[in-house]
Coordinates of C-alpha atoms (C1' of nucleotides) in Angstrom, one line a residue:
Chain Y
M1 CA 4.6 -2.5 41.9
M2 CA 6.3 -4.6 39.3
S3 CA 5.4 -3.9 35.7
M4 CA 4.1 -6.8 33.7
T5 CA 6.5 -8.5 31.3
A6 CA 5.8 -8.2 27.6
E7 CA 4.6 -11.8 27.6
A8 CA 2.2 -11.2 30.5
V9 CA 0.8 -8.2 28.7
E10 CA 0.3 -10.3 25.6
N11 CA -1.4 -13.0 27.6
A12 CA -3.7 -10.5 29.2
R13 CA -4.6 -9.2 25.8
V14 CA -5.4 -12.7 24.5
E15 CA -7.4 -13.5 27.5
G16 CA -9.4 -10.4 27.1
M17 CA -8.6 -8.8 30.4
S18 CA -9.2 -5.1 30.3
R19 CA -6.5 -2.6 31.3
P20 CA -5.5 0.9 30.3
P21 CA -4.1 0.8 26.7
T22 CA -0.4 1.1 26.4
A23 CA 1.2 3.8 24.3
R24 CA 2.2 1.1 21.8
E25 CA -1.3 0.0 21.4
K26 CA -2.6 3.5 21.1
I27 CA -0.1 4.1 18.3
L28 CA -1.0 1.0 16.5
D29 CA -4.7 1.7 16.7
A30 CA -4.1 5.2 15.5
Y31 CA -2.1 4.0 12.5
A32 CA -4.8 1.5 11.6
A33 CA -7.5 4.1 11.9
L34 CA -5.7 6.5 9.6
L35 CA -5.1 3.8 7.0
R36 CA -8.8 2.9 7.1
S37 CA -10.2 6.4 7.0
D38 CA -7.7 8.2 4.8
G39 CA -5.5 5.6 3.1
E40 CA -1.8 4.9 2.9
R41 CA -0.9 8.4 1.8
A42 CA -2.4 10.1 4.8
A43 CA -1.2 7.5 7.3
T44 CA 2.1 9.3 8.0
M45 CA 4.2 8.9 11.2
D46 CA 3.4 12.5 12.0
A47 CA -0.3 12.0 11.7
T48 CA -0.2 8.7 13.6
A49 CA 1.7 10.2 16.5
A50 CA -0.7 13.2 16.7
L51 CA -3.7 10.9 16.7
A52 CA -2.2 8.6 19.3
G53 CA -1.3 11.6 21.4
V54 CA 2.4 11.0 21.5
S55 CA 5.3 12.8 20.0
K56 CA 7.1 11.6 16.9
G57 CA 10.0 10.5 19.1
G58 CA 7.7 8.6 21.3
L59 CA 6.3 6.7 18.3
L60 CA 9.8 5.9 17.1
Y61 CA 10.7 4.4 20.3
H62 CA 8.0 1.7 19.9
F63 CA 8.2 1.5 16.1
P64 CA 11.7 2.4 14.8
S65 CA 10.5 2.7 11.2
K66 CA 7.3 3.0 9.2
D67 CA 7.7 -0.6 8.0
A68 CA 7.8 -1.7 11.7
L69 CA 4.3 -0.1 12.1
A70 CA 3.1 -2.0 9.1
E71 CA 4.5 -5.3 10.3
A72 CA 2.8 -4.9 13.7
V73 CA -0.6 -4.2 12.0
I74 CA -0.2 -7.3 9.9
E75 CA 0.7 -9.4 13.0
R76 CA -2.4 -8.2 14.8
L77 CA -4.5 -9.1 11.8
L78 CA -3.1 -12.6 11.6
D79 CA -3.7 -13.1 15.3
A80 CA -7.3 -12.0 15.0
A81 CA -7.8 -14.0 11.8
Q82 CA -6.7 -17.3 13.5
Q83 CA -9.3 -16.8 16.2
D84 CA -11.9 -16.0 13.5
S85 CA -11.1 -19.1 11.5
E86 CA -11.6 -21.2 14.6
R87 CA -15.0 -19.7 15.2
M88 CA -15.9 -20.1 11.6
E89 CA -14.9 -23.7 11.6
A90 CA -17.0 -24.4 14.7
A91 CA -20.0 -22.3 13.7
P92 CA -23.3 -24.3 13.9
E93 CA -24.7 -22.3 11.0
G94 CA -21.9 -23.6 8.8
A95 CA -18.8 -21.8 7.5
A96 CA -20.5 -20.3 4.4
R97 CA -23.2 -18.5 6.4
Y98 CA -20.8 -17.5 9.1
Y99 CA -18.4 -16.1 6.5
V100 CA -21.0 -14.0 4.7
R101 CA -22.7 -12.8 7.9
T102 CA -19.5 -11.6 9.3
S103 CA -18.4 -9.9 6.1
T104 CA -20.5 -6.9 6.7
V105 CA -18.7 -4.3 8.7
E106 CA -18.9 -4.6 12.3
E107 CA -16.7 -2.5 14.5
T108 CA -14.6 -5.4 15.6
E109 CA -10.9 -5.4 16.0
F110 CA -10.7 -7.9 13.3
D111 CA -12.5 -5.7 10.8
S112 CA -10.5 -2.7 11.8
F113 CA -7.2 -4.4 11.1
Y114 CA -8.4 -6.3 8.1
Q115 CA -9.3 -3.0 6.4
A116 CA -6.0 -1.4 7.4
V117 CA -4.1 -4.3 5.8
V118 CA -6.2 -4.1 2.7
R119 CA -5.0 -0.5 2.3
L120 CA -1.4 -1.5 2.8
A121 CA -1.9 -4.3 0.2
A122 CA -3.4 -1.7 -2.2
G123 CA 0.0 0.0 -2.0
A124 CA 1.7 -3.2 -3.1
H125 CA 3.1 -3.8 0.4
A126 CA 4.4 -7.4 -0.1
P127 CA 3.9 -8.7 3.5
A128 CA 0.4 -7.2 3.5
V129 CA -0.4 -9.0 0.3
A130 CA 0.9 -12.2 1.6
A131 CA -1.1 -11.9 4.9
L132 CA -4.3 -11.3 2.9
D133 CA -3.5 -14.3 0.7
Q134 CA -3.2 -16.4 3.9
V135 CA -6.4 -15.2 5.5
H136 CA -8.4 -15.6 2.3
G137 CA -6.9 -19.1 1.7
D138 CA -8.2 -20.2 5.2
W139 CA -11.7 -18.8 4.5
E140 CA -11.8 -20.4 1.1
R141 CA -10.8 -23.8 2.5
L142 CA -13.5 -23.7 5.1
V143 CA -16.2 -22.5 2.8
R144 CA -15.3 -25.3 0.3
E145 CA -15.6 -27.9 3.0
D146 CA -19.0 -26.5 3.9
V147 CA -20.4 -26.2 0.4
A148 CA -20.6 -29.3 -1.8
D149 CA -20.6 -27.6 -5.2
P150 CA -17.3 -25.8 -5.8
H151 CA -18.9 -23.3 -8.1
A152 CA -21.5 -22.4 -5.5
A153 CA -18.7 -22.1 -3.0
E154 CA -16.9 -19.7 -5.4
A155 CA -20.1 -17.6 -5.8
I156 CA -20.5 -17.5 -2.0
M157 CA -16.9 -16.4 -1.5
L158 CA -17.4 -13.6 -4.0
I159 CA -20.5 -12.4 -2.2
G160 CA -18.4 -12.1 1.0
E161 CA -15.6 -10.4 -0.9
G162 CA -18.1 -8.0 -2.4
L163 CA -19.4 -7.1 1.1
Y164 CA -15.9 -6.5 2.3
Y165 CA -15.1 -4.4 -0.7
H166 CA -18.0 -2.2 0.1
S167 CA -16.9 -2.0 3.7
T168 CA -13.5 -0.8 2.9
M169 CA -14.7 1.8 0.5
P170 CA -15.9 5.3 1.5
G171 CA -19.0 6.8 -0.2
T172 CA -22.7 6.6 0.2
W173 CA -23.1 3.8 -2.4
S174 CA -21.4 1.4 -0.1
R175 CA -23.8 2.2 2.8
S176 CA -26.9 1.3 1.0
L177 CA -25.8 -2.3 0.3
V178 CA -24.0 -3.0 3.5
G179 CA -26.9 -1.6 5.5
S180 CA -29.4 -3.9 3.7
D181 CA -31.1 -6.9 5.0
I182 CA -28.4 -9.5 5.9
G183 CA -31.1 -12.1 6.5
A184 CA -32.3 -11.9 2.9
L185 CA -28.7 -12.2 1.7
L186 CA -28.2 -15.3 3.8
E187 CA -31.2 -16.9 2.1
Q188 CA -29.5 -16.3 -1.2
V189 CA -26.4 -18.1 0.2
D190 CA -28.6 -21.0 1.2
R191 CA -30.0 -21.2 -2.3
L192 CA -26.6 -21.4 -3.8
K193 CA -25.4 -23.9 -1.2
E194 CA -28.4 -26.2 -1.6
G195 CA -27.7 -26.2 -5.4
H196 CA -31.2 -27.1 -6.5
Chain T
M1 CA -0.1 21.3 -42.0
M2 CA -2.6 22.6 -39.5
S3 CA -2.7 20.9 -36.1
M4 CA -6.1 19.5 -35.0
T5 CA -8.1 21.5 -32.6
A6 CA -8.6 20.0 -29.1
E7 CA -12.2 19.2 -30.1
A8 CA -11.1 17.4 -33.3
V9 CA -8.7 15.3 -31.3
E10 CA -11.4 14.4 -28.8
N11 CA -13.8 13.5 -31.6
A12 CA -11.0 11.3 -33.1
R13 CA -10.7 9.5 -29.8
V14 CA -14.4 8.9 -29.4
E15 CA -14.7 7.7 -33.0
G16 CA -11.8 5.3 -32.3
M17 CA -9.5 6.6 -35.0
S18 CA -6.0 5.5 -34.2
R19 CA -3.2 8.0 -34.1
P20 CA 0.1 8.5 -32.2
P21 CA -0.7 9.0 -28.6
T22 CA -0.3 12.6 -27.4
A23 CA 2.0 13.5 -24.5
R24 CA -1.0 14.3 -22.5
E25 CA -2.4 10.8 -23.0
K26 CA 0.9 9.1 -22.3
I27 CA 1.0 11.0 -19.0
L28 CA -2.5 10.1 -18.1
D29 CA -2.0 6.4 -18.9
A30 CA 1.2 6.4 -16.9
Y31 CA -0.4 7.9 -13.9
A32 CA -3.3 5.4 -14.0
A33 CA -0.8 2.5 -14.4
L34 CA 1.1 3.6 -11.4
L35 CA -2.1 4.0 -9.3
R36 CA -3.1 0.4 -10.3
S37 CA 0.2 -1.3 -9.8
D38 CA 1.7 0.6 -6.8
G39 CA -1.1 2.6 -5.2
E40 CA -1.6 6.3 -4.5
R41 CA 1.6 6.6 -2.5
A42 CA 3.8 5.6 -5.4
A43 CA 1.9 7.5 -8.1
T44 CA 3.9 10.7 -7.7
M45 CA 4.3 13.3 -10.3
D46 CA 8.0 12.4 -10.6
A47 CA 7.3 8.7 -11.2
T48 CA 4.5 9.6 -13.6
A49 CA 6.7 11.8 -15.7
A50 CA 9.5 9.2 -15.8
L51 CA 7.1 6.4 -16.8
A52 CA 5.5 8.7 -19.5
G53 CA 8.9 9.6 -20.8
V54 CA 8.5 13.4 -20.2
S55 CA 10.1 15.8 -17.8
K56 CA 8.4 17.0 -14.7
G57 CA 8.0 20.4 -16.3
G58 CA 6.4 18.8 -19.4
L59 CA 3.9 17.0 -17.2
L60 CA 3.0 20.2 -15.4
Y61 CA 2.3 21.9 -18.6
H62 CA -0.5 19.5 -19.3
F63 CA -1.6 19.0 -15.7
P64 CA -0.8 22.0 -13.5
S65 CA -1.4 20.1 -10.3
K66 CA -1.7 16.6 -9.0
D67 CA -5.4 17.1 -8.5
A68 CA -5.7 18.0 -12.2
L69 CA -4.3 14.5 -13.0
A70 CA -6.8 12.9 -10.7
E71 CA -9.7 14.8 -12.3
A72 CA -8.6 13.8 -15.7
V73 CA -8.5 10.1 -14.7
I74 CA -12.0 10.4 -13.3
E75 CA -13.3 12.1 -16.4
R76 CA -11.9 9.3 -18.5
L77 CA -13.6 6.7 -16.3
L78 CA -16.9 8.4 -16.5
D79 CA -16.7 8.6 -20.3
A80 CA -15.9 4.9 -20.5
A81 CA -18.6 4.0 -17.9
Q82 CA -21.3 5.7 -19.9
Q83 CA -20.5 3.7 -23.0
D84 CA -20.3 0.5 -20.8
S85 CA -23.8 1.2 -19.3
E86 CA -25.2 1.6 -22.8
R87 CA -23.8 -1.8 -23.8
M88 CA -25.0 -3.3 -20.6
E89 CA -28.5 -2.1 -21.1
A90 CA -28.6 -3.4 -24.7
A91 CA -26.9 -6.8 -23.9
P92 CA -29.0 -9.7 -25.2
E93 CA -27.8 -11.9 -22.3
G94 CA -29.3 -9.4 -19.8
A95 CA -27.7 -6.8 -17.6
A96 CA -26.9 -9.3 -14.7
R97 CA -24.9 -11.7 -16.8
Y98 CA -23.2 -8.8 -18.7
Y99 CA -22.3 -7.2 -15.4
V100 CA -20.8 -10.3 -13.9
R101 CA -19.1 -11.4 -17.1
T102 CA -17.3 -8.1 -17.5
S103 CA -16.4 -7.8 -13.9
T104 CA -13.4 -10.1 -14.4
V105 CA -10.3 -8.2 -15.3
E106 CA -9.9 -7.6 -19.0
E107 CA -7.2 -5.3 -20.1
T108 CA -9.7 -2.8 -21.3
E109 CA -9.4 1.0 -20.9
F110 CA -12.4 0.9 -18.8
D111 CA -10.9 -1.6 -16.3
S112 CA -7.7 0.3 -16.3
F113 CA -9.3 3.5 -15.2
Y114 CA -11.8 2.0 -12.9
Q115 CA -9.0 0.4 -10.9
A116 CA -7.1 3.7 -10.9
V117 CA -10.1 5.5 -9.5
V118 CA -10.7 2.8 -6.9
R119 CA -7.2 3.6 -5.6
L120 CA -7.9 7.3 -5.5
A121 CA -11.2 6.6 -3.6
A122 CA -9.3 4.4 -1.1
G123 CA -7.3 7.6 -0.4
A124 CA -10.6 9.3 0.4
H125 CA -10.4 11.5 -2.7
A126 CA -13.9 12.9 -2.7
P127 CA -14.5 13.3 -6.5
A128 CA -13.2 9.7 -7.0
V129 CA -15.7 8.5 -4.4
A130 CA -18.5 10.4 -6.0
A131 CA -17.6 9.0 -9.5
L132 CA -17.6 5.4 -8.2
D133 CA -21.0 6.0 -6.5
Q134 CA -22.3 7.2 -9.8
V135 CA -20.9 4.3 -11.8
H136 CA -22.2 1.7 -9.3
G137 CA -25.5 3.4 -9.1
D138 CA -26.0 2.9 -12.9
W139 CA -25.0 -0.7 -12.6
E140 CA -27.3 -1.4 -9.7
R141 CA -30.2 0.2 -11.5
L142 CA -29.7 -1.9 -14.6
V143 CA -29.3 -5.2 -12.7
R144 CA -32.4 -4.5 -10.7
E145 CA -34.3 -4.0 -13.9
D146 CA -33.0 -7.3 -15.1
V147 CA -33.6 -9.4 -12.0
A148 CA -37.1 -9.6 -10.5
D149 CA -36.1 -10.5 -6.9
P150 CA -34.3 -7.5 -5.4
H151 CA -32.5 -9.8 -3.0
A152 CA -31.2 -11.9 -5.8
A153 CA -30.2 -8.7 -7.6
E154 CA -28.2 -7.7 -4.5
A155 CA -26.4 -11.0 -4.3
I156 CA -25.5 -10.7 -8.0
M157 CA -24.2 -7.2 -7.5
L158 CA -22.0 -8.4 -4.7
I159 CA -20.6 -11.2 -6.9
G160 CA -19.6 -8.6 -9.4
E161 CA -18.1 -6.4 -6.7
G162 CA -16.2 -9.4 -5.3
L163 CA -14.7 -10.1 -8.7
Y164 CA -13.7 -6.5 -9.0
Y165 CA -12.2 -6.5 -5.6
H166 CA -10.1 -9.4 -6.6
S167 CA -9.1 -7.7 -9.8
T168 CA -7.9 -4.5 -8.0
M169 CA -5.9 -6.5 -5.5
P170 CA -2.3 -7.7 -6.0
G171 CA -1.4 -11.2 -4.8
T172 CA -1.7 -14.8 -5.9
W173 CA -5.0 -15.4 -4.1
S174 CA -6.8 -13.1 -6.5
R175 CA -5.5 -14.9 -9.5
S176 CA -6.9 -18.3 -8.6
L177 CA -10.5 -17.0 -8.4
V178 CA -10.5 -14.6 -11.2
G179 CA -8.9 -17.1 -13.5
S180 CA -11.6 -19.7 -12.7
D181 CA -14.4 -20.7 -15.0
I182 CA -16.5 -17.7 -15.7
G183 CA -19.1 -19.9 -17.3
A184 CA -19.7 -21.8 -14.1
L185 CA -20.1 -18.6 -12.3
L186 CA -22.7 -17.3 -14.7
E187 CA -24.7 -20.4 -14.1
Q188 CA -24.8 -19.5 -10.4
V189 CA -26.0 -16.1 -11.5
D190 CA -28.8 -17.7 -13.5
R191 CA -29.7 -19.8 -10.5
L192 CA -30.1 -16.7 -8.3
K193 CA -31.9 -14.8 -11.1
E194 CA -34.4 -17.5 -11.7
G195 CA -35.1 -17.6 -8.0
H196 CA -36.4 -21.2 -7.8
Chain O
dG1 C1' 9.8 5.4 27.9
dT2 C1' 9.0 9.7 26.1
dC3 C1' 10.5 14.1 24.6
dT4 C1' 13.0 18.0 21.7
dA5 C1' 16.0 19.3 18.1
dT6 C1' 17.7 18.4 14.0
dA7 C1' 19.3 16.3 9.4
dC8 C1' 18.1 14.3 5.1
dT9 C1' 15.2 13.1 1.4
dA10 C1' 11.1 13.1 -1.5
dT11 C1' 7.3 15.6 -3.2
dG12 C1' 4.5 19.2 -5.2
dA13 C1' 4.9 23.3 -7.4
dT14 C1' 7.1 27.9 -9.7
dA15 C1' 9.9 30.6 -13.0
dG16 C1' 11.9 31.1 -16.9
dA17 C1' 15.1 29.3 -20.9
dC18 C1' 14.7 27.2 -25.4
Chain R
dG1 C1' 5.2 22.4 -25.8
dT2 C1' 8.9 20.8 -23.4
dC3 C1' 12.9 21.5 -20.8
dT4 C1' 16.2 22.8 -16.6
dA5 C1' 16.8 24.9 -12.6
dT6 C1' 15.1 26.1 -8.0
dC7 C1' 12.1 26.3 -3.8
dA8 C1' 9.0 25.3 0.1
dT9 C1' 7.1 21.9 2.6
dA10 C1' 6.2 17.4 4.4
dG11 C1' 7.9 12.8 5.7
dT12 C1' 11.3 9.6 7.5
dA13 C1' 14.8 9.0 10.6
dT14 C1' 18.8 10.0 14.1
dA15 C1' 20.8 11.8 18.4
dG16 C1' 20.6 12.8 22.7
dA17 C1' 18.3 15.3 26.8
dC18 C1' 15.1 14.3 30.5

DNA sequence: GTCTATACTATGATAGAC
DNA sequence: GTCTATCATAGTATAGAC
């Protein structure tokens, strides 16, 4: 049986067809998971290889340097972000509500890689910072289109950022807020948006 | 001339008397500055000693391990946070406004050490996580006392978190929001607080 | 495509001179 | 109280076997 070309694999991924994860994907997921749970310091190539279940050499075949790992994580985020922006723009509830509602942690691929890139950006990794700038710029643009008052739009943006900040932070404090009633929070968003 | 006891030095600091910074303080400030600007990975003992202008051995006299450095940063944060909570509770404008207004980056010692501890917490440093939990718990308590509607209080808390998230993140995106009109944002806070 | 073995460098920490 | 060695370990990366 012929193996799939890299392009065919990528298409399969985009189209959501399930298949056994490749070693490359296992490595990338492991690296992102370590960044999220333990930070940049703990996300070493050694730990990544161990978590992915491959040897260091195996990892280095797919990602010849640590920076290559970071670039791949960023690329995955930007792919997922584009799809998210499209959903946000088309959301019947409006971009503002969509944005805040989806800013609580869900165990989506998007959240997983967003949080990983936030950790990279916290280490002043320039491409990670640039990627976050781009993602946030898209969000801000869509929320501003949805909310007439720019100051209300800013407040709503900040509520979403606050939720994400919680989601990327360990500790019990973050749980209490994130676990709280999202419906009630969306009502606050409506209040700001309606600007009465 | 007799040198001051450690206690006398601490009293002088609390009372705000100016004096030449001790080597210990220079080291602590340097470590916090590195955490803020470049993250946990870059905040090595080597880099800290170089930035503080002392040798590695000199640093290790004051802080015998890296964890001792982290503990000292956390202690400084908790000291500053207690003073901040007292000001917040006594603020004529109310805790909610005070909280949001002071969540934008000012170059205060409090902000400096808050951001440093956020970076430590992002690396899953347990005492750092616990310290942030405590600080945020105080803030939340005071804002809830100030804002009748608990859901409005939550939205206001999140706005403040969002501002801090911006402040601790490098990149141009963060500048545009943080630099925006704080007065207009406080009006949004009033709208939420009044709950009409 | 994945592995082992190995080299090089950075990091955290110790010992002891001044 | 601050310095200069010095060391053990961990992290990044290379070379080459399978």
